[in-house]
Amino acid sequence: MVKTKSVGCLVILLLLFSNPVVARDYIEVWPQDWSDVTPLFKTSIFANRFFVKNDSLGASYLSTDGLYFKELDLVYRTVNRQAIEQEVVLRSKAELHGLFLGIDDRSNRHVVWSEKAENGYSINYTHFSIPYTDHMHHIIYTSNNTVQDIAAFQENNIIHLVWSERDKYFQIKYAQISNNELQFVETVTDTNDISVKPSIILNDRGIPHVFWMETSDSQGVKILHASRLSNNQWSMPTKIGLGTVQDIKQGGVIELARYGPEIFALWASTHRGGNNLYVSLVKFDSSGEISEQEFLAAGSRARFVDGTTEPQLVWQSDGQFGTEIRYAKYIDDHLDDEINLSVGRRGAFRPEAYCIDSNVYVSWLHADPEQGYVLHEINNEYPKKITTWRKVGIDEQAPFAHLLYVFISTFMMAMVYTVLNIVVMLVGGIIYGLVLRYNIYAEQSFFYRLSLLSIILMVVSRFPIPAVSASFFGLVHHGLAYVLALIGTYLLMRGVKNRGAFVNIATIIIWMYLFQYFSLIPEVILR
Amino acid sequence: MELENKRYKIFFEIALVFLGGLFLVLLSFIVGGFPYKGEPISQLIWIELILLMILLALPLFR
């Protein structure tokens, strides 16, 4: 027996202190079926967003690069298989604000951007073909008023443009760019409230629909919608949902996409009086019916994956190490299988995504430790090969040492969680005791009574009483933790003959401990 | 000797519960992918309440 103990101790010491098996303190759980993350180029965060679109000539990126907000370069890049093929500076050393990239049906690139100069604001336009030879810079609109939040939609050779302009109050303006000129400059709003962050899309019949955010002192932020009528007038604005100033301050916009006859609108707003941002969705069907505002997931800056036939979303959401980039398909009115794409300890933000065939490419920004920001990309076309150990979150370089660490950490944390659930155990124990006063329950098998006790404890933990629970990792894991705790308690307690109060208390504590232990495993791995 | 054997039996049972359970949880990650951390689903309380009702009702119909 002494020999067995000695061997056991020796194995544990070897696992813990052997040089080649020292586990890392953190392991990245890679998103299954996704590629490595590739850094593409350095950029800035001075403009609200960067643009990425794909066509037969490759992926096109439009971004504002530079380190000083008054000296930014407007840069267009073509990327093929994660290699930059072409890089063109379209505008150099200017104070750039909004930008837009469109591709027409002849693969010509159309770029619109807004600038601030000493003599006021301007909206600028250029177009060019690929391979790039040259481009002409057209100043298509100037104003002494503040011009901000430009957004556009390209349909064949016409670009439908909207922006917010301070004309005593901020109003939404609409115009069309055709033959290098701005036409039909129209004012969509006429209100004393502040109308900002417009977005535009054309429905399947070619009618422009504009959405924007309107802030007022009395009603907070409203999301409004208007469509262009046949006489070049605009319909009365209709409220489609609520937004939040928090989202406006963080540079949020209303993202629009068309799937068949339906228009989908996404933005971020708070939910149930809380302060956290949630991705909100509203749908318009072809008859003009507007759905209720849905709250899809915690997060902001949601984008539709460009080029898909069904809605797929990327957005940023708070994670353990800052913001994370998440991806999910929108199926049957909910997000299906959310995935965190930006693993690691660096915050990732401002996602944009496009589709090649059925493969999704997602880009986002990471802060560069040196200076500025770097655009990174991931895709599900070339999945990264991951080992089974890595698949379950265990370091493949030192799996047993890491497993031992996970086991000990979970073991210790489960103790703390059990102690913190003392009120749940107390209330659950009292209810269980009351139920057992009826002989019909008291005379049942031990497994039945244990099942009853465990489900009473689960229900009691939902009561508004002090309780602590591990993070939720899906219904399957939750159910598995419950079943394993039940079977484990049964195995450990089945031989105990005396079923007095002391044994019942011990059973409650053991079940609670085992449930916390099995629930905490993924949380400890991710810690 | 019998007491010593009983102690080892208990020790192995405890080890089986903890390590076997850990193995099964990791196995579920291999089969279904590493689970995604999220908000508890709102229907969970109803599932648990229904289970409780079924368990309470079972002896009445035996």
Coordinates of C-alpha atoms in Angstrom, one line a residue:
Chain A
M1 CA 0.0 0.0 0.0
V2 CA 2.9 2.3 0.9
K3 CA 4.4 1.5 -2.5
T4 CA 1.1 2.5 -4.3
K5 CA 0.9 5.8 -2.4
S6 CA 4.6 6.6 -3.2
V7 CA 4.1 5.8 -6.9
G8 CA 1.0 8.1 -6.9
C9 CA 2.8 11.0 -5.3
L10 CA 5.7 10.6 -7.7
V11 CA 3.5 10.6 -10.8
I12 CA 1.7 13.8 -9.5
L13 CA 5.1 15.5 -8.8
L14 CA 6.4 14.5 -12.2
L15 CA 3.3 15.9 -13.9
L16 CA 3.5 19.2 -12.0
F17 CA 7.2 19.9 -12.2
S18 CA 8.7 18.1 -15.2
N19 CA 10.2 20.7 -17.5
P20 CA 8.7 19.6 -20.8
V21 CA 5.1 19.4 -19.4
V22 CA 4.6 22.8 -17.8
A23 CA 1.2 23.8 -19.0
R24 CA 0.4 27.3 -20.1
D25 CA -2.0 29.2 -17.8
Y26 CA -4.4 30.0 -20.7
I27 CA -5.4 28.0 -23.7
E28 CA -7.2 29.3 -26.8
V29 CA -10.3 27.3 -27.6
W30 CA -10.3 27.8 -31.4
P31 CA -13.6 28.1 -33.2
Q32 CA -14.2 24.7 -34.9
D33 CA -14.0 24.8 -38.7
W34 CA -12.5 28.3 -38.9
S35 CA -9.0 29.2 -40.2
D36 CA -6.1 30.9 -38.5
V37 CA -6.5 34.6 -38.0
T38 CA -4.3 36.5 -40.5
P39 CA -3.2 40.1 -40.0
L40 CA -3.7 42.0 -43.3
F41 CA -2.8 45.7 -42.9
K42 CA -2.5 48.6 -40.5
T43 CA -5.3 51.1 -40.4
S44 CA -7.0 53.6 -38.1
I45 CA -10.3 54.0 -36.2
F46 CA -10.9 57.6 -37.0
A47 CA -13.7 56.8 -39.5
N48 CA -16.7 55.0 -38.2
R49 CA -16.0 51.9 -40.2
F50 CA -14.0 50.2 -42.9
F51 CA -15.7 48.6 -46.0
V52 CA -15.1 45.2 -47.4
K53 CA -16.9 43.8 -50.5
N54 CA -16.2 40.8 -52.7
D55 CA -16.7 40.1 -56.4
S56 CA -15.0 38.0 -59.1
L57 CA -11.8 40.2 -58.9
G58 CA -11.2 39.5 -55.2
A59 CA -12.1 41.1 -51.9
S60 CA -12.0 45.0 -51.9
Y61 CA -11.1 46.9 -48.7
L62 CA -11.6 50.6 -48.2
S63 CA -10.2 52.1 -45.1
T64 CA -8.9 55.4 -43.6
D65 CA -5.3 54.8 -42.6
G66 CA -3.0 57.1 -40.6
L67 CA -2.1 58.1 -37.1
Y68 CA -3.4 61.7 -37.0
F69 CA -7.1 62.4 -37.6
K70 CA -6.4 65.5 -39.8
E71 CA -3.9 63.6 -42.0
L72 CA -5.6 60.4 -43.0
D73 CA -5.2 58.5 -46.3
L74 CA -8.2 56.9 -48.0
V75 CA -6.8 53.6 -49.2
Y76 CA -8.4 50.9 -51.5
R77 CA -6.9 47.4 -51.4
T78 CA -7.6 44.2 -53.4
V79 CA -7.0 41.1 -51.4
N80 CA -6.9 37.6 -52.8
R81 CA -6.4 34.5 -50.6
Q82 CA -5.3 36.8 -47.7
A83 CA -2.6 38.4 -49.8
I84 CA -2.7 42.1 -50.7
E85 CA -2.6 42.4 -54.5
Q86 CA -3.2 46.1 -55.1
E87 CA -3.0 49.1 -52.8
V88 CA -4.2 52.5 -54.0
V89 CA -4.2 55.8 -52.0
L90 CA -7.3 57.5 -53.3
R91 CA -7.0 60.6 -51.1
S92 CA -4.0 61.6 -49.1
K93 CA -3.5 63.6 -45.9
A94 CA -7.1 64.8 -45.4
E95 CA -9.6 65.0 -42.5
L96 CA -11.8 62.1 -43.6
H97 CA -15.1 61.3 -41.9
G98 CA -17.5 58.9 -43.6
L99 CA -16.8 56.5 -46.5
F100 CA -18.6 54.1 -48.8
L101 CA -17.4 51.5 -51.3
G102 CA -19.8 50.2 -54.0
I103 CA -19.2 47.8 -56.9
D104 CA -21.3 48.0 -60.0
D105 CA -22.4 45.2 -62.3
R106 CA -19.3 45.8 -64.6
S107 CA -16.9 45.4 -61.5
N108 CA -16.1 49.2 -61.4
R109 CA -15.3 50.4 -57.9
H110 CA -17.2 53.5 -56.7
V111 CA -16.0 55.4 -53.6
V112 CA -17.8 58.2 -51.8
W113 CA -16.4 59.9 -48.7
S114 CA -16.8 63.1 -46.7
E115 CA -14.1 65.5 -45.7
K116 CA -13.7 68.5 -43.5
A117 CA -11.5 71.3 -44.7
E118 CA -10.9 74.9 -43.4
N119 CA -13.6 76.3 -45.7
G120 CA -16.3 73.7 -44.7
Y121 CA -17.4 70.2 -45.4
S122 CA -17.5 68.3 -48.7
I123 CA -18.8 65.1 -50.2
N124 CA -16.4 63.5 -52.6
Y125 CA -16.7 60.8 -55.3
T126 CA -14.4 58.7 -57.5
H127 CA -14.6 55.6 -59.5
F128 CA -12.1 53.3 -61.1
S129 CA -11.7 49.9 -62.7
I130 CA -9.5 46.9 -61.7
P131 CA -6.6 46.6 -62.5
Y132 CA -6.3 50.1 -61.3
T133 CA -4.8 52.7 -63.7
D134 CA -6.0 56.1 -62.4
H135 CA -8.9 57.9 -60.9
M136 CA -10.5 61.4 -60.9
H137 CA -11.5 63.1 -57.7
H138 CA -14.9 64.8 -57.9
I139 CA -16.1 67.2 -55.2
I140 CA -19.8 66.7 -55.6
Y141 CA -21.2 68.7 -52.6
T142 CA -19.9 71.4 -50.4
S143 CA -21.5 73.1 -47.4
N144 CA -20.6 75.4 -44.5
N145 CA -22.8 73.3 -42.3
T146 CA -21.6 70.2 -40.6
V147 CA -21.9 67.2 -42.9
Q148 CA -21.7 63.8 -41.2
D149 CA -22.7 60.1 -41.3
I150 CA -22.7 59.5 -45.0
A151 CA -24.2 56.2 -46.1
A152 CA -25.0 54.9 -49.6
F153 CA -26.5 52.1 -51.6
Q154 CA -25.4 51.2 -55.1
E155 CA -27.9 50.1 -57.7
N156 CA -26.4 49.7 -61.2
N157 CA -24.8 53.1 -62.1
I158 CA -26.7 55.1 -59.6
I159 CA -25.5 55.6 -56.0
H160 CA -28.3 56.6 -53.6
L161 CA -26.7 58.7 -50.9
V162 CA -27.9 59.9 -47.5
W163 CA -26.2 62.0 -44.9
S164 CA -26.9 64.1 -41.8
E165 CA -26.4 67.9 -42.1
R166 CA -26.7 70.6 -39.5
D167 CA -29.1 73.0 -41.0
K168 CA -30.1 74.8 -37.8
Y169 CA -31.0 71.3 -36.6
F170 CA -29.5 68.1 -37.9
Q171 CA -31.6 66.9 -40.8
I172 CA -31.4 63.9 -43.1
K173 CA -30.5 64.6 -46.7
Y174 CA -30.9 62.3 -49.7
A175 CA -29.3 62.6 -53.2
Q176 CA -28.2 60.4 -56.1
I177 CA -24.8 60.2 -57.7
S178 CA -24.9 59.7 -61.4
N179 CA -22.3 60.6 -64.1
N180 CA -20.0 62.0 -61.5
E181 CA -22.6 64.5 -60.3
L182 CA -25.0 64.9 -57.4
Q183 CA -28.7 65.0 -58.4
F184 CA -32.0 65.3 -56.6
V185 CA -30.7 66.7 -53.3
E186 CA -33.8 66.3 -51.1
T187 CA -34.4 66.8 -47.3
V188 CA -36.0 63.8 -45.8
T189 CA -36.7 65.2 -42.3
D190 CA -38.1 68.5 -41.1
T191 CA -37.9 68.5 -37.3
N192 CA -36.4 70.3 -34.4
D193 CA -35.0 67.0 -33.0
I194 CA -31.6 65.8 -34.0
S195 CA -31.7 63.4 -36.9
V196 CA -28.4 61.4 -37.4
K197 CA -26.9 58.1 -38.6
P198 CA -29.0 57.6 -41.7
S199 CA -28.8 54.4 -43.7
I200 CA -30.4 53.6 -47.1
I201 CA -31.4 50.6 -49.1
L202 CA -33.6 50.0 -52.1
N203 CA -36.4 47.4 -51.9
D204 CA -37.0 44.8 -54.6
R205 CA -39.1 47.3 -56.6
G206 CA -36.2 49.9 -56.6
I207 CA -37.8 52.2 -54.0
P208 CA -35.3 53.9 -51.6
H209 CA -36.0 53.3 -47.9
V210 CA -34.1 55.5 -45.4
F211 CA -33.7 54.7 -41.7
W212 CA -32.1 57.0 -39.2
M213 CA -31.8 57.7 -35.4
E214 CA -33.6 60.7 -34.0
T215 CA -32.8 62.0 -30.5
S216 CA -35.1 64.3 -28.5
D217 CA -35.1 65.4 -24.9
S218 CA -38.4 63.8 -24.1
Q219 CA -38.3 60.4 -25.9
G220 CA -34.7 59.4 -26.0
V221 CA -33.6 57.9 -29.3
K222 CA -36.1 56.7 -31.9
I223 CA -35.3 54.6 -35.0
L224 CA -37.3 56.1 -37.8
H225 CA -38.1 55.0 -41.4
A226 CA -39.3 56.8 -44.5
S227 CA -39.5 55.8 -48.1
R228 CA -39.3 57.8 -51.3
L229 CA -42.6 58.3 -53.1
S230 CA -43.1 58.4 -56.8
N231 CA -43.4 62.2 -56.9
N232 CA -39.9 62.5 -55.3
Q233 CA -41.5 63.4 -52.0
W234 CA -40.8 61.4 -48.8
S235 CA -43.4 59.5 -46.7
M236 CA -44.1 60.6 -43.2
P237 CA -41.4 59.1 -40.8
T238 CA -42.5 56.0 -39.0
K239 CA -41.0 54.8 -35.7
I240 CA -39.8 51.3 -36.0
G241 CA -38.0 50.9 -32.7
L242 CA -35.9 52.4 -30.0
G243 CA -32.2 53.1 -30.0
T244 CA -29.8 54.6 -27.5
V245 CA -27.4 57.5 -27.2
Q246 CA -24.8 55.1 -26.0
D247 CA -24.8 53.4 -29.5
I248 CA -24.6 56.8 -31.3
K249 CA -21.6 57.9 -29.2
Q250 CA -19.9 54.6 -29.9
G251 CA -20.3 55.1 -33.7
G252 CA -23.1 52.7 -34.2
V253 CA -25.1 52.7 -37.4
I254 CA -28.3 51.1 -38.8
E255 CA -27.2 48.1 -40.9
L256 CA -29.5 47.2 -43.7
A257 CA -29.8 44.2 -46.0
R258 CA -32.4 42.8 -48.4
Y259 CA -33.3 39.1 -48.5
G260 CA -35.8 38.3 -51.1
P261 CA -38.7 40.8 -50.7
E262 CA -37.8 41.5 -47.1
I263 CA -35.6 44.3 -45.7
F264 CA -33.8 43.6 -42.5
A265 CA -32.6 46.5 -40.2
L266 CA -30.0 46.0 -37.4
W267 CA -28.8 48.4 -34.7
A268 CA -27.8 48.4 -31.0
S269 CA -30.1 49.4 -28.2
T270 CA -30.5 48.8 -24.5
H271 CA -32.9 46.2 -23.3
R272 CA -35.3 46.0 -20.2
G273 CA -34.0 49.3 -18.7
G274 CA -30.4 48.0 -18.5
N275 CA -27.2 49.7 -19.7
N276 CA -25.9 46.9 -21.8
L277 CA -26.2 47.1 -25.6
Y278 CA -28.2 44.5 -27.5
V279 CA -28.3 43.8 -31.2
S280 CA -31.8 44.7 -32.3
L281 CA -33.6 43.6 -35.5
V282 CA -36.7 44.7 -37.4
K283 CA -38.0 43.2 -40.6
F284 CA -40.1 44.8 -43.3
D285 CA -42.0 42.6 -45.6
S286 CA -43.0 43.4 -49.2
S287 CA -46.4 44.7 -48.1
G288 CA -44.8 47.3 -45.8
E289 CA -45.6 45.4 -42.5
I290 CA -43.0 46.1 -39.9
S291 CA -42.1 43.4 -37.3
E292 CA -41.7 44.1 -33.6
Q293 CA -38.2 45.1 -32.4
E294 CA -36.3 41.8 -31.5
F295 CA -33.3 41.7 -29.2
L296 CA -31.0 39.1 -30.7
A297 CA -27.9 39.1 -28.5
A298 CA -25.8 41.2 -26.2
G299 CA -23.5 43.4 -28.3
S300 CA -23.3 46.2 -30.9
R301 CA -22.0 47.1 -34.3
A302 CA -23.8 44.2 -36.0
R303 CA -23.3 43.6 -39.7
F304 CA -24.8 41.3 -42.2
V305 CA -22.4 39.0 -44.0
D306 CA -22.3 40.6 -47.5
G307 CA -23.3 38.3 -50.4
T308 CA -25.4 35.6 -48.6
T309 CA -28.9 34.6 -49.5
E310 CA -29.9 34.1 -45.9
P311 CA -29.2 36.5 -43.0
Q312 CA -25.8 35.8 -41.3
L313 CA -24.5 38.2 -38.7
V314 CA -21.3 39.3 -37.1
W315 CA -21.1 41.7 -34.1
Q316 CA -19.0 42.7 -31.2
S317 CA -19.8 41.7 -27.7
D318 CA -18.1 42.1 -24.3
G319 CA -15.9 39.1 -23.4
Q320 CA -13.4 38.2 -20.7
F321 CA -10.5 40.1 -22.3
G322 CA -12.4 43.0 -23.9
T323 CA -14.7 42.9 -26.9
E324 CA -15.0 39.7 -28.9
I325 CA -16.3 39.1 -32.5
R326 CA -19.2 36.8 -32.7
Y327 CA -20.9 35.1 -35.7
A328 CA -24.2 33.4 -36.1
K329 CA -26.8 32.5 -38.7
Y330 CA -30.3 34.0 -38.3
I331 CA -32.6 31.0 -38.7
D332 CA -36.3 30.9 -37.8
D333 CA -36.3 34.2 -36.0
H334 CA -33.3 33.6 -33.8
L335 CA -29.5 33.4 -33.9
D336 CA -28.3 29.8 -34.4
D337 CA -25.0 28.6 -32.7
E338 CA -23.2 31.8 -31.8
I339 CA -19.4 31.4 -32.3
N340 CA -16.7 33.6 -30.8
L341 CA -14.2 34.1 -33.7
S342 CA -11.6 36.3 -32.0
V343 CA -10.0 34.0 -29.5
G344 CA -7.1 35.2 -27.4
R345 CA -6.5 37.9 -24.8
R346 CA -6.8 40.9 -27.2
G347 CA -9.9 42.9 -27.6
A348 CA -11.3 42.7 -31.1
F349 CA -13.9 45.2 -32.6
R350 CA -15.6 46.6 -35.6
P351 CA -16.4 43.5 -37.6
E352 CA -17.2 43.4 -41.3
A353 CA -17.9 40.2 -43.3
Y354 CA -18.4 38.9 -46.8
C355 CA -19.1 35.6 -48.5
I356 CA -17.3 33.7 -51.3
D357 CA -19.6 31.0 -52.5
S358 CA -20.9 29.7 -49.2
N359 CA -17.7 30.5 -47.3
V360 CA -17.6 33.4 -44.8
Y361 CA -14.7 35.8 -44.4
V362 CA -14.8 38.0 -41.3
S363 CA -12.5 41.0 -40.7
W364 CA -12.0 43.0 -37.5
L365 CA -9.5 45.3 -35.8
H366 CA -7.0 44.6 -33.1
A367 CA -5.0 47.4 -31.4
D368 CA -1.4 47.2 -32.5
P369 CA 1.0 47.1 -29.5
E370 CA 3.4 49.4 -31.5
Q371 CA 0.9 52.0 -32.7
G372 CA -2.4 52.2 -34.5
Y373 CA -4.7 49.3 -35.4
V374 CA -4.3 46.2 -37.5
L375 CA -7.1 44.6 -39.6
H376 CA -7.3 40.8 -39.1
E377 CA -9.3 38.2 -41.0
I378 CA -10.6 34.7 -40.4
N379 CA -12.6 32.4 -42.7
N380 CA -14.3 29.1 -42.8
E381 CA -12.9 28.1 -46.2
Y382 CA -9.5 26.8 -44.9
P383 CA -10.2 25.5 -41.4
K384 CA -7.3 25.3 -39.0
K385 CA -6.3 21.8 -38.0
I386 CA -6.9 21.3 -34.3
T387 CA -6.0 18.4 -32.1
T388 CA -8.6 16.6 -29.9
W389 CA -6.9 18.1 -26.8
R390 CA -7.2 21.6 -28.2
K391 CA -10.8 20.9 -29.2
V392 CA -11.7 20.4 -25.6
G393 CA -9.6 23.3 -24.4
I394 CA -6.6 21.3 -23.1
D395 CA -3.1 22.3 -24.0
E396 CA -1.8 19.7 -26.3
Q397 CA 1.8 20.4 -25.3
A398 CA 1.2 19.4 -21.7
P399 CA -2.3 17.7 -21.6
F400 CA -2.0 15.8 -18.4
A401 CA -0.5 18.7 -16.4
H402 CA -3.2 21.0 -17.8
L403 CA -5.9 18.4 -16.9
L404 CA -4.5 18.2 -13.4
Y405 CA -4.7 22.0 -13.2
V406 CA -8.3 22.0 -14.5
F407 CA -9.2 19.3 -12.0
I408 CA -7.7 21.0 -9.0
S409 CA -9.0 24.4 -9.9
T410 CA -12.5 23.1 -10.5
F411 CA -12.3 21.1 -7.3
M412 CA -11.4 24.2 -5.3
M413 CA -13.8 26.5 -7.0
A414 CA -16.7 24.1 -6.6
M415 CA -16.1 24.3 -2.8
V416 CA -16.5 28.1 -2.9
Y417 CA -19.6 27.9 -5.1
T418 CA -21.1 25.3 -2.7
V419 CA -20.6 27.5 0.3
L420 CA -22.1 30.5 -1.5
N421 CA -25.2 28.4 -2.2
I422 CA -25.9 27.7 1.5
V423 CA -29.2 29.5 1.4
V424 CA -30.3 27.5 -1.6
M425 CA -29.4 24.3 0.2
L426 CA -31.2 25.5 3.4
V427 CA -34.4 26.4 1.6
G428 CA -34.2 23.3 -0.7
G429 CA -33.6 21.1 2.4
I430 CA -36.6 22.5 4.2
I431 CA -38.9 21.9 1.2
Y432 CA -37.5 18.4 0.7
G433 CA -38.0 17.7 4.4
L434 CA -41.7 18.9 4.1
V435 CA -42.3 16.7 1.1
L436 CA -40.8 13.7 2.9
R437 CA -43.4 14.1 5.7
Y438 CA -45.8 12.4 3.3
N439 CA -45.2 8.7 3.4
I440 CA -45.9 8.3 -0.3
Y441 CA -42.6 10.1 -1.0
A442 CA -40.6 9.0 2.0
E443 CA -41.1 5.3 1.1
Q444 CA -39.8 5.7 -2.4
S445 CA -36.4 4.4 -3.5
F446 CA -33.2 6.4 -2.7
F447 CA -32.7 7.2 -6.4
Y448 CA -36.2 8.7 -6.6
R449 CA -35.7 10.8 -3.5
L450 CA -32.3 11.9 -4.8
S451 CA -33.8 13.0 -8.1
L452 CA -36.6 14.8 -6.3
L453 CA -34.1 16.6 -4.0
S454 CA -31.8 17.6 -6.9
I455 CA -34.7 19.1 -8.9
I456 CA -36.0 20.9 -5.9
L457 CA -32.5 22.4 -5.4
M458 CA -32.4 23.4 -9.1
V459 CA -35.8 25.2 -8.8
V460 CA -34.9 26.9 -5.5
S461 CA -31.7 28.2 -7.1
R462 CA -34.0 30.3 -9.4
F463 CA -35.8 31.9 -6.4
P464 CA -34.8 35.5 -5.6
I465 CA -32.5 34.4 -2.8
P466 CA -28.7 34.7 -2.5
A467 CA -27.3 32.1 -4.9
V468 CA -24.3 31.7 -7.1
S469 CA -24.1 29.6 -10.3
A470 CA -21.5 28.8 -12.9
S471 CA -21.8 30.5 -16.3
F472 CA -24.3 28.9 -18.6
F473 CA -22.7 26.9 -21.4
G474 CA -25.7 25.6 -23.2
L475 CA -28.6 23.3 -22.4
V476 CA -26.5 20.1 -23.2
H477 CA -23.8 21.0 -20.7
H478 CA -26.3 22.1 -18.1
G479 CA -28.3 18.8 -18.4
L480 CA -25.1 16.7 -18.4
A481 CA -23.8 18.5 -15.2
Y482 CA -27.2 17.7 -13.6
V483 CA -27.2 14.1 -14.6
L484 CA -23.6 13.5 -13.6
A485 CA -24.2 15.2 -10.2
L486 CA -27.2 12.9 -9.7
I487 CA -25.4 9.7 -10.6
G488 CA -22.3 10.7 -8.7
T489 CA -24.3 11.4 -5.5
Y490 CA -26.1 8.1 -6.0
L491 CA -22.9 6.2 -6.4
L492 CA -21.3 7.8 -3.3
M493 CA -24.4 7.6 -1.0
R494 CA -26.1 4.4 -2.1
G495 CA -24.3 2.3 0.5
V496 CA -25.2 4.5 3.4
K497 CA -27.9 2.8 5.4
N498 CA -29.0 5.4 7.9
R499 CA -31.3 7.9 6.2
G500 CA -31.6 10.4 9.1
A501 CA -31.3 14.2 8.9
F502 CA -27.5 14.1 8.9
V503 CA -27.4 11.8 5.9
N504 CA -29.9 14.1 4.1
I505 CA -27.8 17.1 4.8
A506 CA -24.7 15.3 3.5
T507 CA -26.6 14.3 0.4
I508 CA -27.6 17.9 -0.3
I509 CA -24.1 19.1 0.1
I510 CA -22.6 16.4 -2.1
W511 CA -25.1 16.9 -4.8
M512 CA -24.6 20.7 -4.8
Y513 CA -20.8 20.2 -4.8
L514 CA -20.9 17.8 -7.7
F515 CA -23.3 20.0 -9.7
Q516 CA -21.0 23.0 -9.2
Y517 CA -18.0 20.9 -10.1
F518 CA -19.4 19.6 -13.4
S519 CA -20.9 23.0 -14.3
L520 CA -17.6 24.8 -13.7
I521 CA -15.4 22.7 -15.9
P522 CA -15.7 24.8 -19.2
E523 CA -15.5 28.0 -17.2
V524 CA -12.2 26.9 -15.6
I525 CA -10.8 25.8 -19.0
L526 CA -11.6 29.3 -20.4
R527 CA -10.3 31.2 -17.4
Chain B
M1 CA -7.4 -5.7 5.9
E2 CA -11.1 -5.5 5.2
L3 CA -11.3 -2.0 6.5
E4 CA -8.3 -1.0 4.3
N5 CA -10.0 -2.5 1.3
K6 CA -13.2 -0.6 2.0
R7 CA -11.3 2.6 2.3
Y8 CA -9.7 2.0 -1.1
K9 CA -13.1 1.1 -2.6
I10 CA -14.5 4.4 -1.3
F11 CA -11.4 6.3 -2.7
F12 CA -11.8 4.7 -6.1
E13 CA -15.5 5.4 -6.1
I14 CA -14.8 9.1 -5.4
A15 CA -12.1 9.1 -8.1
L16 CA -14.5 7.5 -10.5
V17 CA -17.1 10.1 -9.9
F18 CA -14.8 13.1 -10.3
L19 CA -12.5 11.8 -13.0
G20 CA -15.1 9.8 -14.9
G21 CA -17.4 12.8 -14.8
L22 CA -14.6 15.1 -16.0
F23 CA -13.9 12.6 -18.8
L24 CA -17.6 12.5 -19.8
V25 CA -17.8 16.3 -19.9
L26 CA -14.7 16.5 -22.1
L27 CA -16.1 13.8 -24.3
S28 CA -19.3 15.9 -24.8
F29 CA -17.0 18.7 -25.9
I30 CA -15.4 16.4 -28.5
V31 CA -18.8 15.3 -29.8
G32 CA -20.6 18.6 -29.7
G33 CA -17.8 21.1 -29.9
F34 CA -16.6 23.3 -27.0
P35 CA -19.8 24.9 -25.6
Y36 CA -20.4 28.6 -26.1
K37 CA -20.8 30.8 -23.0
G38 CA -24.2 32.5 -23.1
E39 CA -27.2 33.7 -21.2
P40 CA -29.3 31.0 -19.6
I41 CA -32.4 30.3 -21.7
S42 CA -35.6 31.7 -20.2
Q43 CA -37.4 28.4 -20.6
L44 CA -35.0 26.6 -18.2
I45 CA -37.1 27.3 -15.1
W46 CA -40.2 25.8 -16.9
I47 CA -38.3 22.7 -17.9
E48 CA -37.2 22.3 -14.2
L49 CA -40.7 22.9 -12.9
I50 CA -42.2 20.4 -15.3
L51 CA -39.6 17.8 -14.2
L52 CA -40.4 18.5 -10.5
M53 CA -44.2 18.1 -11.2
I54 CA -43.6 14.8 -13.0
L55 CA -41.4 13.6 -10.1
L56 CA -44.1 14.6 -7.6
A57 CA -46.8 13.0 -9.6
L58 CA -45.1 9.7 -10.3
P59 CA -45.7 8.0 -6.9
L60 CA -49.4 9.1 -7.0
F61 CA -50.0 6.9 -10.1
R62 CA -48.0 3.9 -9.1

